GROMACS .gro file of C-alpha atoms in nm:
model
  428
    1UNK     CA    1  17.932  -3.030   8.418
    2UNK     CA    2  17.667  -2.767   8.411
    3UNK     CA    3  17.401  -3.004   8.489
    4UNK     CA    4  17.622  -3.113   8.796
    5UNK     CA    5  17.602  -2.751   8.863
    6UNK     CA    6  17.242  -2.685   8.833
    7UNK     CA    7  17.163  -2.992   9.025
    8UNK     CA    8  17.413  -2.894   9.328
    9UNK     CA    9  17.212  -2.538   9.346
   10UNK     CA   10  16.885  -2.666   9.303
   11UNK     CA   11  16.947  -2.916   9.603
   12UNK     CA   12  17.090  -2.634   9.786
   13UNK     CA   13  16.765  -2.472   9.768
   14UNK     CA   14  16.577  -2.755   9.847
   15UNK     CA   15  16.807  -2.803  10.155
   16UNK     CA   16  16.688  -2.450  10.262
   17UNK     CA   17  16.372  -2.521  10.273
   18UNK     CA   18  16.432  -2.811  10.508
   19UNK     CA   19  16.626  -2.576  10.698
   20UNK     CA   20  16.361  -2.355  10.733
   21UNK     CA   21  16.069  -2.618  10.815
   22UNK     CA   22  16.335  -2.726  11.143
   23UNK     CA   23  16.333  -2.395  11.281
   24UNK     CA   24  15.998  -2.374  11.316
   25UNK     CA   25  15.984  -2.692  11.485
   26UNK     CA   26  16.272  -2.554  11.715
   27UNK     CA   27  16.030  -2.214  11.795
   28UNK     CA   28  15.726  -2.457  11.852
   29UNK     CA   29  15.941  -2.705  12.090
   30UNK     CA   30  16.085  -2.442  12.302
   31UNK     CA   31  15.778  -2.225  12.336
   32UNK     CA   32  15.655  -2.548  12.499
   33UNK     CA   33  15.915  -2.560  12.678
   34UNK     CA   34  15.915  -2.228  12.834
   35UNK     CA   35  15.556  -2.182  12.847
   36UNK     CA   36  15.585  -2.495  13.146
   37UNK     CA   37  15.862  -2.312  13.257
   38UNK     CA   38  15.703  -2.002  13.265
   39UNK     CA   39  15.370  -2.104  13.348
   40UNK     CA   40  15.223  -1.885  13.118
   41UNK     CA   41  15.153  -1.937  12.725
   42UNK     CA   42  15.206  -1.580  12.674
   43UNK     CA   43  15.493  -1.520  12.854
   44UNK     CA   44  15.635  -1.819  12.695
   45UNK     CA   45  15.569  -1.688  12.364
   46UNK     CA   46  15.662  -1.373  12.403
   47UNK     CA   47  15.984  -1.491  12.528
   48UNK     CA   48  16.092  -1.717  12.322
   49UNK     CA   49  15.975  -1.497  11.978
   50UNK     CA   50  16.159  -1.217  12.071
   51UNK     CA   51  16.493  -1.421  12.156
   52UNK     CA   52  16.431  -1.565  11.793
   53UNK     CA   53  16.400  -1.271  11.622
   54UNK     CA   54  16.691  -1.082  11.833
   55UNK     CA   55  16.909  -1.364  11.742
   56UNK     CA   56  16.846  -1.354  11.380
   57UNK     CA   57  16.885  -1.003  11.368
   58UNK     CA   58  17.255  -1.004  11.522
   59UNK     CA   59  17.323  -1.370  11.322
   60UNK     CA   60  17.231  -1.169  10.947
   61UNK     CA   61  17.460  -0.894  11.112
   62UNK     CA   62  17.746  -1.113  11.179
   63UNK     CA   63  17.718  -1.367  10.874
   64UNK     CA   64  17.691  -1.100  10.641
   65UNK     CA   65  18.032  -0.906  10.828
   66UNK     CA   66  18.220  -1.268  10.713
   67UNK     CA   67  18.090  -1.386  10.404
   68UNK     CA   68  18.302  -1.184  10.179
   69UNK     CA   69  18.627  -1.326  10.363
   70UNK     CA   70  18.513  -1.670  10.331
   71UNK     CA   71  18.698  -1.887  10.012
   72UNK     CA   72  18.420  -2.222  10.097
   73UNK     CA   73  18.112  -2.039  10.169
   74UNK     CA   74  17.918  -2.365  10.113
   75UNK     CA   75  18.112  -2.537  10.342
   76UNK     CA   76  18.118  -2.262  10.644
   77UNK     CA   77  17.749  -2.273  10.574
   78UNK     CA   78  17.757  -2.695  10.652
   79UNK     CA   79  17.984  -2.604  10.964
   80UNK     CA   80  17.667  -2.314  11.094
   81UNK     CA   81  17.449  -2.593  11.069
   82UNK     CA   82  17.664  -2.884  11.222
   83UNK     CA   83  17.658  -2.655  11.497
   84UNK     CA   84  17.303  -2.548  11.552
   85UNK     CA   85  17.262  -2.915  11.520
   86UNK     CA   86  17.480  -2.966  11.820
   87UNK     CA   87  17.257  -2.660  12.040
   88UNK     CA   88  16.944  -2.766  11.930
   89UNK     CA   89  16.968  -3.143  12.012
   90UNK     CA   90  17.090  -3.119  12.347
   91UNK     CA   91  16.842  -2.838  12.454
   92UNK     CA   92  16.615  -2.972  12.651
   93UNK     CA   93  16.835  -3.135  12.837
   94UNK     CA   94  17.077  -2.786  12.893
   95UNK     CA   95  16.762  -2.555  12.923
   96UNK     CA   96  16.657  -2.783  13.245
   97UNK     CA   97  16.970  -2.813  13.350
   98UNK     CA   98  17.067  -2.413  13.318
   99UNK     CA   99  16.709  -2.347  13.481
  100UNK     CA  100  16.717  -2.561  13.783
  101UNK     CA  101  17.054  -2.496  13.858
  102UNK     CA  102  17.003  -2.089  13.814
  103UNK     CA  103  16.666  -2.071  14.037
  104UNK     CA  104  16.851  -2.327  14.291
  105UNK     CA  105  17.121  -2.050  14.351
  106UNK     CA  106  16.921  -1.747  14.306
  107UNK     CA  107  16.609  -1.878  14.507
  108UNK     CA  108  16.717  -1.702  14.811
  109UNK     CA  109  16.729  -1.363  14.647
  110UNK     CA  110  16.416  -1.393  14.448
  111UNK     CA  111  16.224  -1.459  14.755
  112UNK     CA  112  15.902  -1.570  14.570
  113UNK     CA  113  15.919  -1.268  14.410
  114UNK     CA  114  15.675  -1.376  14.057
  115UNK     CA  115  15.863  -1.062  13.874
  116UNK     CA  116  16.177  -1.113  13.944
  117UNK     CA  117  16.167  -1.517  13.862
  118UNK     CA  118  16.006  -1.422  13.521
  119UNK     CA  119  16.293  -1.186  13.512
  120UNK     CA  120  16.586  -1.422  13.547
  121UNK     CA  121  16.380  -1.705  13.356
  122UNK     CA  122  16.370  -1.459  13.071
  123UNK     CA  123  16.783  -1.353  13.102
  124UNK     CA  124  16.816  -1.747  13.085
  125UNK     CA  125  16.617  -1.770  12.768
  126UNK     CA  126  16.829  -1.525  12.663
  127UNK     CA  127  17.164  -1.678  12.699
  128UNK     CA  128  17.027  -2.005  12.600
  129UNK     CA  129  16.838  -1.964  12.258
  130UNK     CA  130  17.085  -1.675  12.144
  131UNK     CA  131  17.342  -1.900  12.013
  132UNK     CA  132  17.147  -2.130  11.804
  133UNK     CA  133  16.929  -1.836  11.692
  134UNK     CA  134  17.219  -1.657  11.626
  135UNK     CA  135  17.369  -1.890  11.368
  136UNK     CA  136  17.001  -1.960  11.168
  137UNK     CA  137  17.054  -1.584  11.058
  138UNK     CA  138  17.376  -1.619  10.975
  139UNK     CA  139  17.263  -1.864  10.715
  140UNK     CA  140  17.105  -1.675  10.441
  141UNK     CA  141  17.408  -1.416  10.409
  142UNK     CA  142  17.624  -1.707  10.409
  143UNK     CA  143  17.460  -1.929  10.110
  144UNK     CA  144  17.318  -1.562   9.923
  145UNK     CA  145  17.762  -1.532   9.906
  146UNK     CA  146  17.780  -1.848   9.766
  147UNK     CA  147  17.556  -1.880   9.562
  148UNK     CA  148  17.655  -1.499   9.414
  149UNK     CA  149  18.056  -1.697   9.323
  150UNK     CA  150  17.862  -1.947   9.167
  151UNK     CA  151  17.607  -1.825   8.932
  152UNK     CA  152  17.614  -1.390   8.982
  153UNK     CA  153  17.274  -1.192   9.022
  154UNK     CA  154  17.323  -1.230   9.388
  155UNK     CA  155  17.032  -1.020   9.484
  156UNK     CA  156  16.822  -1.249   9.282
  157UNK     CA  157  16.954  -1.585   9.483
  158UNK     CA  158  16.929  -1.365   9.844
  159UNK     CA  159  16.554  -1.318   9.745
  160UNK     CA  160  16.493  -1.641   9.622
  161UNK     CA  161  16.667  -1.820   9.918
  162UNK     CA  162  16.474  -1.620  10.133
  163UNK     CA  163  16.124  -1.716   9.992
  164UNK     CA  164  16.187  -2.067   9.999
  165UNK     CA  165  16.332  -2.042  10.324
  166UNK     CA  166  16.041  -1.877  10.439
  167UNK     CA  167  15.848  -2.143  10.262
  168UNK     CA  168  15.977  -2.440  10.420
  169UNK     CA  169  15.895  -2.230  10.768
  170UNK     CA  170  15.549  -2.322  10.675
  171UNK     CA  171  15.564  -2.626  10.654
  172UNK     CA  172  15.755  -2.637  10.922
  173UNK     CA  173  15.440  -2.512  11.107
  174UNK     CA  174  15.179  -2.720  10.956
  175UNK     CA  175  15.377  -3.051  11.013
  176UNK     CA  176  15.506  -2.933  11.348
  177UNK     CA  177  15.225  -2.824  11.516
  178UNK     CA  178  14.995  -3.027  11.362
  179UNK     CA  179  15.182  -3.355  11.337
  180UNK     CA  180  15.483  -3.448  11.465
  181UNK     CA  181  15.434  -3.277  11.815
  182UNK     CA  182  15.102  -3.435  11.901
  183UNK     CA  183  15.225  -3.744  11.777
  184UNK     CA  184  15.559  -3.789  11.917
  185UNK     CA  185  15.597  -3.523  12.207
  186UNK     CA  186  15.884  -3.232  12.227
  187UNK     CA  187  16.179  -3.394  12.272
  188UNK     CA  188  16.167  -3.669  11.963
  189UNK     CA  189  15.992  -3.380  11.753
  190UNK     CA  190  16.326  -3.196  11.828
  191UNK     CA  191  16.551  -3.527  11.741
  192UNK     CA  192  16.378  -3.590  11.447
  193UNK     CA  193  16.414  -3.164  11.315
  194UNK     CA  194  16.806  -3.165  11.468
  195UNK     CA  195  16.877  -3.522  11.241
  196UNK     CA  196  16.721  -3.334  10.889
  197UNK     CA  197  16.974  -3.062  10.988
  198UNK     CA  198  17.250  -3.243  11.028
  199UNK     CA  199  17.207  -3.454  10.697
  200UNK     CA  200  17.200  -3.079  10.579
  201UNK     CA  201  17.506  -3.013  10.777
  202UNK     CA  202  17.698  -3.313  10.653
  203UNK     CA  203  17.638  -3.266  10.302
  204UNK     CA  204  17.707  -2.899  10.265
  205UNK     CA  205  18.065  -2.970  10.443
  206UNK     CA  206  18.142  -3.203  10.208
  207UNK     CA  207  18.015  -3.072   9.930
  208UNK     CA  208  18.184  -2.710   9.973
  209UNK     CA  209  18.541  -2.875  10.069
  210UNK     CA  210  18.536  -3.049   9.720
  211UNK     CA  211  18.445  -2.766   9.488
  212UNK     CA  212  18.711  -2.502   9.439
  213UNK     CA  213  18.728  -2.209   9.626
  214UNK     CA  214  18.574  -1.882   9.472
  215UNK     CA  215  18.914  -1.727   9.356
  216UNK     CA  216  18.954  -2.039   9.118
  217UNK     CA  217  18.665  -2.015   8.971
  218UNK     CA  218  18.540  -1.826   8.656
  219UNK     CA  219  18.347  -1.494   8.730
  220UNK     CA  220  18.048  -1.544   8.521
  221UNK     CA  221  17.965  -1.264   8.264
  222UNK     CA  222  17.765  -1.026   8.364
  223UNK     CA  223  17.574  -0.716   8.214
  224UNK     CA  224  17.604  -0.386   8.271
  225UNK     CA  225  17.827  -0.205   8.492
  226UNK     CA  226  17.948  -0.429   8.781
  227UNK     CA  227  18.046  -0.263   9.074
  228UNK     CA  228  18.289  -0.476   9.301
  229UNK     CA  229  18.395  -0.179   9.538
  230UNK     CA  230  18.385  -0.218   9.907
  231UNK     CA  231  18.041  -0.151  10.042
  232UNK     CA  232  18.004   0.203  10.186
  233UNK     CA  233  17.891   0.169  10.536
  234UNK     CA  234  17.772   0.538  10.506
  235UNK     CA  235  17.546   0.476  10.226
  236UNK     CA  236  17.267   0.678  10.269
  237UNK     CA  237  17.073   0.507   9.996
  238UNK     CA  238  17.134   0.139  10.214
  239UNK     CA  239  17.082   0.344  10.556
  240UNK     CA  240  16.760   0.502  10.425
  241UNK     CA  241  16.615   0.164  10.266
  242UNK     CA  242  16.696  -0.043  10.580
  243UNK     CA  243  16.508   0.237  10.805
  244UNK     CA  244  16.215   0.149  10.537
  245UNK     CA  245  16.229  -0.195  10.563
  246UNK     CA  246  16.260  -0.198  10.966
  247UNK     CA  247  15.915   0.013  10.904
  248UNK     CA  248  15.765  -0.196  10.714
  249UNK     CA  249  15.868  -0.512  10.906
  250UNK     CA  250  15.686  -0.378  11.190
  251UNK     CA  251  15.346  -0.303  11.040
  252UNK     CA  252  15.429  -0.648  10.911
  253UNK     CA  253  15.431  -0.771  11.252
  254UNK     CA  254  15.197  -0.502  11.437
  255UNK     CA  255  14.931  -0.664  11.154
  256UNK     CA  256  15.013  -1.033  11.283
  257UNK     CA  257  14.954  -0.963  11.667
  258UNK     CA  258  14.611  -0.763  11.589
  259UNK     CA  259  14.514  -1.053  11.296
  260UNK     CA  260  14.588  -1.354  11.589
  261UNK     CA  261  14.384  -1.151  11.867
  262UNK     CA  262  14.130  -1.119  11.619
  263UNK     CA  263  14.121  -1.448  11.480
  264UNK     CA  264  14.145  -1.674  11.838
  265UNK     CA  265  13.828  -1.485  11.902
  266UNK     CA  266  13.626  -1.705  11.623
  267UNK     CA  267  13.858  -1.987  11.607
  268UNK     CA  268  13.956  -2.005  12.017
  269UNK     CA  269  14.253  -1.945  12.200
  270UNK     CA  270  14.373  -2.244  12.184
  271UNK     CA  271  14.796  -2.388  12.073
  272UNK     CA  272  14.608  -2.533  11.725
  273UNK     CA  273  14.460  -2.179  11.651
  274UNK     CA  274  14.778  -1.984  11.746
  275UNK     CA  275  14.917  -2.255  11.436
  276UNK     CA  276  14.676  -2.219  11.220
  277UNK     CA  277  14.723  -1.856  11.205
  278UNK     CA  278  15.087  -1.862  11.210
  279UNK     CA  279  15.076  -2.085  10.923
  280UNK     CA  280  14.835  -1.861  10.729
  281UNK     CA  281  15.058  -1.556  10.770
  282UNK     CA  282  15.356  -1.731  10.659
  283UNK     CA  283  15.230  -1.935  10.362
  284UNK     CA  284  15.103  -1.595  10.242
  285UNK     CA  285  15.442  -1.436  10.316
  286UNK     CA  286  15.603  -1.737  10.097
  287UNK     CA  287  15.384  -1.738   9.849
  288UNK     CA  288  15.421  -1.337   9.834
  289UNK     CA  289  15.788  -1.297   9.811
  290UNK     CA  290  15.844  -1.630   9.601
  291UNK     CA  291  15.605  -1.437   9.274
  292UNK     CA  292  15.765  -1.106   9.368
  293UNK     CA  293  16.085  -1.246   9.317
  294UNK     CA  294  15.965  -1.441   8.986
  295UNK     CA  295  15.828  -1.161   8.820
  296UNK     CA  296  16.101  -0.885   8.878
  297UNK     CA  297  16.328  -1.119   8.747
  298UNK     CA  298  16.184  -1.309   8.492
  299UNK     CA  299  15.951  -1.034   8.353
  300UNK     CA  300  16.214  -0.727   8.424
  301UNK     CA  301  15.999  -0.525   8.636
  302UNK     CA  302  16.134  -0.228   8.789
  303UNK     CA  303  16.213  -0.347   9.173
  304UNK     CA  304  16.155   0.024   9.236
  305UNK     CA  305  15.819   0.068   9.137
  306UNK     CA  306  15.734  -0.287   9.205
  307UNK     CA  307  15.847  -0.185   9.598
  308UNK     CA  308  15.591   0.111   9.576
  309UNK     CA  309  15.329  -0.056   9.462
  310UNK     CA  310  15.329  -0.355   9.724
  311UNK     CA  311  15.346  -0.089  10.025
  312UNK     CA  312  15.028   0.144   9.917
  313UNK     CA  313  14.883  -0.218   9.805
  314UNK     CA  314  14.944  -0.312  10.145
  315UNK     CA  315  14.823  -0.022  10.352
  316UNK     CA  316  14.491  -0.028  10.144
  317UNK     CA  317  14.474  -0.422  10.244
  318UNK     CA  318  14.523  -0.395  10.607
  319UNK     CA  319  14.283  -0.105  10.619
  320UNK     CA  320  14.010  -0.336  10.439
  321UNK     CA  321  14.049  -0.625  10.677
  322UNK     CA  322  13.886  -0.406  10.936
  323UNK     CA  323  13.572  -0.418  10.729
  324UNK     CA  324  13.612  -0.829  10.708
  325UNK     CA  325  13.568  -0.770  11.125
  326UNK     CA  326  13.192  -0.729  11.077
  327UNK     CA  327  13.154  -1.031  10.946
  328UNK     CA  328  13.315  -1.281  11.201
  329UNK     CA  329  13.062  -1.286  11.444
  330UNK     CA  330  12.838  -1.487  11.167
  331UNK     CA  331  13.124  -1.660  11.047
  332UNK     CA  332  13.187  -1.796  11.393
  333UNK     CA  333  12.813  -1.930  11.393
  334UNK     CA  334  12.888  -2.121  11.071
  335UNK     CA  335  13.227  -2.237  11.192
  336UNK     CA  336  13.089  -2.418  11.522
  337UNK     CA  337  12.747  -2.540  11.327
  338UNK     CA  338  12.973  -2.849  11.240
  339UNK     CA  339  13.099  -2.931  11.599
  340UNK     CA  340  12.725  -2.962  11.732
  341UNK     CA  341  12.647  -3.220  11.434
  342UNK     CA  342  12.940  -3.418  11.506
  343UNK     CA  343  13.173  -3.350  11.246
  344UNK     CA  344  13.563  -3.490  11.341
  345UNK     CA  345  13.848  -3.269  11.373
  346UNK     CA  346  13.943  -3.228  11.032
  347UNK     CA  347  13.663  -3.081  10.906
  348UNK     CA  348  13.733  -2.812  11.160
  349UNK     CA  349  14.054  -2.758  11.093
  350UNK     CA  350  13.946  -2.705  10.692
  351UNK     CA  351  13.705  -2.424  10.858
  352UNK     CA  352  13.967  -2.274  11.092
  353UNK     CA  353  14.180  -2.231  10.780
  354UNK     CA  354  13.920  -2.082  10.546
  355UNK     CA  355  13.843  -1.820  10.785
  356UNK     CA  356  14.237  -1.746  10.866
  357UNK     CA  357  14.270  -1.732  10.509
  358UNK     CA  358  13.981  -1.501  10.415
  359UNK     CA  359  14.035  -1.239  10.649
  360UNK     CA  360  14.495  -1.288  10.614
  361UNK     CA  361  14.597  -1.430  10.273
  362UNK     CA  362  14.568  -1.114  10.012
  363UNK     CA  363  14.694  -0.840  10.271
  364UNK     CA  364  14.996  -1.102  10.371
  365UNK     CA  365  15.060  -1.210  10.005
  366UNK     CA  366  15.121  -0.832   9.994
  367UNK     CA  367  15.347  -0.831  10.252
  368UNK     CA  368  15.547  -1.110  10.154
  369UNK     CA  369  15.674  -0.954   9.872
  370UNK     CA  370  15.795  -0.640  10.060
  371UNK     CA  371  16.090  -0.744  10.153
  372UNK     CA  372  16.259  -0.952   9.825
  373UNK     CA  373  16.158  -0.686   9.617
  374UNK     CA  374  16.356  -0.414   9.880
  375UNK     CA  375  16.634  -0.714   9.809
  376UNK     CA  376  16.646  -0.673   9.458
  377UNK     CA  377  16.578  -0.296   9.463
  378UNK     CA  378  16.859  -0.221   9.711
  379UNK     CA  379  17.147  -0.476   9.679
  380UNK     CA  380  17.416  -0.400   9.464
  381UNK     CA  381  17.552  -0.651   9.267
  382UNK     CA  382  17.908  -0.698   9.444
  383UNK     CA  383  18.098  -0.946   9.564
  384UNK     CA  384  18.038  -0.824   9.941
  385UNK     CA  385  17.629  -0.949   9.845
  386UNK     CA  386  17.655  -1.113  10.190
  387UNK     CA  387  17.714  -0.798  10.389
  388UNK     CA  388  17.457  -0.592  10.207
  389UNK     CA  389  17.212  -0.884  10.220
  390UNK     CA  390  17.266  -0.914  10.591
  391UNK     CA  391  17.213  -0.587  10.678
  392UNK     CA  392  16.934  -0.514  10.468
  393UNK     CA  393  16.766  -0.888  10.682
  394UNK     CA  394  16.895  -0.762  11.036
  395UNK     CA  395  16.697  -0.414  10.957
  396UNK     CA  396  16.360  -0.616  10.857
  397UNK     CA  397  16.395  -0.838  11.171
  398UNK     CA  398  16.470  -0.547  11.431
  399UNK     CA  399  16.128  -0.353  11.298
  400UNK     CA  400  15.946  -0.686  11.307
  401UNK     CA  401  16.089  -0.732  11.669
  402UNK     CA  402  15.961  -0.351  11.734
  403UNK     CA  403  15.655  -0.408  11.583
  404UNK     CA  404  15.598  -0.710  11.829
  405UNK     CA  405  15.686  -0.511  12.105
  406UNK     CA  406  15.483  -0.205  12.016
  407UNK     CA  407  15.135  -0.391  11.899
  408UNK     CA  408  15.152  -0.596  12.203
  409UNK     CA  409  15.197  -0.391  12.463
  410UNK     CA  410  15.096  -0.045  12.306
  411UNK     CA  411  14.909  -0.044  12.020
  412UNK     CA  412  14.625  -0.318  12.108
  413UNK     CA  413  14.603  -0.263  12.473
  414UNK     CA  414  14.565   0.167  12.472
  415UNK     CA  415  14.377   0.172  12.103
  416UNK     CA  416  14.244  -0.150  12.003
  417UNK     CA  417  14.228  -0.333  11.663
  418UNK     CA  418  14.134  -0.066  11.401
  419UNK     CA  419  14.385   0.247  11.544
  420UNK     CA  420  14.621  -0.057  11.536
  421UNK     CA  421  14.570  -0.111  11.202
  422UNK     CA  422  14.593   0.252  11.073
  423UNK     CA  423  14.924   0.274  11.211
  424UNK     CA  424  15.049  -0.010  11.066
  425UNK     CA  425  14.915   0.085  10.715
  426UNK     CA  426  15.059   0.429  10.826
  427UNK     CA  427  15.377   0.295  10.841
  428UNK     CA  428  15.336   0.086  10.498
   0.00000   0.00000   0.00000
């Protein structure tokens, strides 16, 4: 029975990960797809990550507001994904539909106006990626719940979830953008993501309407003082950590957006750069939270002083990647000495990586670890785990959605890259 029970939460995990790799593959599909709609890469992106991250944001809110009422979280967390499933497979079809149909009625009032159809394009992103963005960060309050009834140390299974959820967004990236897109075009890349999710879907249903419900089952013993009051919306201890972690999400972010500009400069502006980077950042982030989470569990670390270490670590990093600038310029040399003797595509792509990885991977394994260890650090151990994780999430994705905002349009253009950086590391 307890290997049943180890097995069921160990493929939980594993189905998290998948989870994780599809969303990426939904960002890369429908950046595509509004980038042709759009007519502009950047506009696309910038659309389309800031509807992702919004949604989130209000999903952690929301899923973490229910998960203490729910008596099958497993199973609620099957039906969130049977229902992205349903969104995200019949997108392309309802984002050309909603499009057409919106600029056929509003053409007359646009009057080729390129601001105003960017406009409405955008308010149709909106309204169109906010459901199924919405319920992906419901998710991880959902299952942290569950998987809190089933085994305690909830904080520990929010933090863990979240690193292999993060993860399996990397792969998501690297097989995505890499792969399956080139290979098999937007719309089957999509089919192919939506059918892993709903074999997630599927199984989660039915395996969360066949184990009992919390209230039957055993609390496990726990150690130390277990708090199970209602969580104090007026905390100031919660309130003051999530203003931290919004601030540290967005030097998180602020660092990404200076990092990419950088970066396409040696490795080109090109969709394959923008991945390579991306997948950089988030392996690093991964690999970051997964041994932050490993070692204040397994070798008790104080979260607290673990949490104060990794943010002046982390200013001290991003502040010595400006010195790494210098040296791009010769790196850049080396990186295109291949191309001129013929050297295939691969070997460029092992070059674009080793340069994304020596001027990201220490400051971002930093990073990564920011956030789990503010998890384990600030969660209480109650049974409302959900609501406190999903807060806690909602206030790192609104300061990664400000830091977005404020490096892009801000930051880089008024200061540049190294008065970018200090403010990040400022922030840190």
């Amino acid at each position: 029975m307890e290997s049943q029970k180890r097995f069921l939460e160990t493929f939980v995990y594993f189905l998290f990960v998948v989870s994780g790799a599809c969303s990426l593959i939904y960002q890369l599909v429908w950046v595509r797809i509004f980038s042709l709609e759009f007519g502009s890469t950047t506009l696309g992106v910038a659309t389309v990550v800031a509807v992702f991250l919004g949604g989130l944001a209000a999903g952690a809110l929301v899923g973490g507001k229910i998960s203490a009422r729910l008596k099958r979280p497993l199973a609620a967390y099957g039906a969130i994904e049977l229902t992205l499933t349903a969104f995200v497979a019949l997108s392309p079809w309802t984002i050309a539909w909603a499009l057409s149909t919106l600029l056929n009625a509003a053409g007359p009032l646009v009057h080729g106006s390129f601001g105003l159809l960017t406009l409405l394009r955008f308010f149709a992103a909106v309204a169109l990626l906010a459901p199924p963005t919405l319920l992906m960060g419901a998710t991880l309050p959902v299952l942290s719940t569950w998987m809190e009834q089933r085994a305690g140390q909830g904080s520990y299974r929010a933090s863990s979830l979240y690193s292999w959820n993060t993860f399996g967004a990397t792969i998501g990236v690297a097989f995505g953008g890499f792969w399956l897109l080139p290979q098999v075009g937007m719309q089957k890349s999509l089919l192919i993501a939506a059918s892993a999710n709903l074999f997630i879907a599927v199984f989660c249903l039915v395996a969360g309407s066949r184990i009992a419900p919390a209230r039957e089952i055993a609390a496990p013993k726990k150690t130390g003082p277990v708090k199970d009051a209602p969580v104090d919306k007026a905390d100031p201890r919660l309130l003051l950590g999530g203003i931290g972690i919004a601030l540290a999400g967005a030097a998180a972010m602020i660092c990404q957006v200076v990092w990419t500009r950088v970066a396409t400069l040696v490795l080109g502006a090109s969709v394959y750069s923008f991945t390579v980077v991306l997948g950089v950042f988030l392996a690093g982030l991964a690999l970051g939270a997964l041994f932050v989470t490993w070692a204040c569990h397994k070798k008790h670390q104080s979260t607290g002083a673990v949490l104060q270490a990794l943010l002046m670590g982390g200013a001290v990093a991003i502040i010595a990647t400006g010195y790494v600038f210098s040296f791009l310029p010769a790196w850049a040399v080396g990186l295109h000495s291949p191309i001129r003797s013929g050297a295939g595509a691969f070997s460029l792509l092992q070059l674009q990586l080793a340069i994304a990885a020596a001027l990201l991977f220490v400051p971002v394994l930093i990073l990564g670890g920011i956030f789990p260890a503010a998890l384990l650090a600030l969660a209480r151990e109650t049974k409302a785990i959900g609501s406190e994780v999903g807060r806690l999430y909602a206030w790192n994705i609104a300061g990664s959605v400000s830091g977005v905002l404020l490096a892009g349009f801000i930051l880089l253009p008024l200061f540049g890259v190294s008065i970018s950086l200090g403010w990040a590391a400022s922030l840190l």
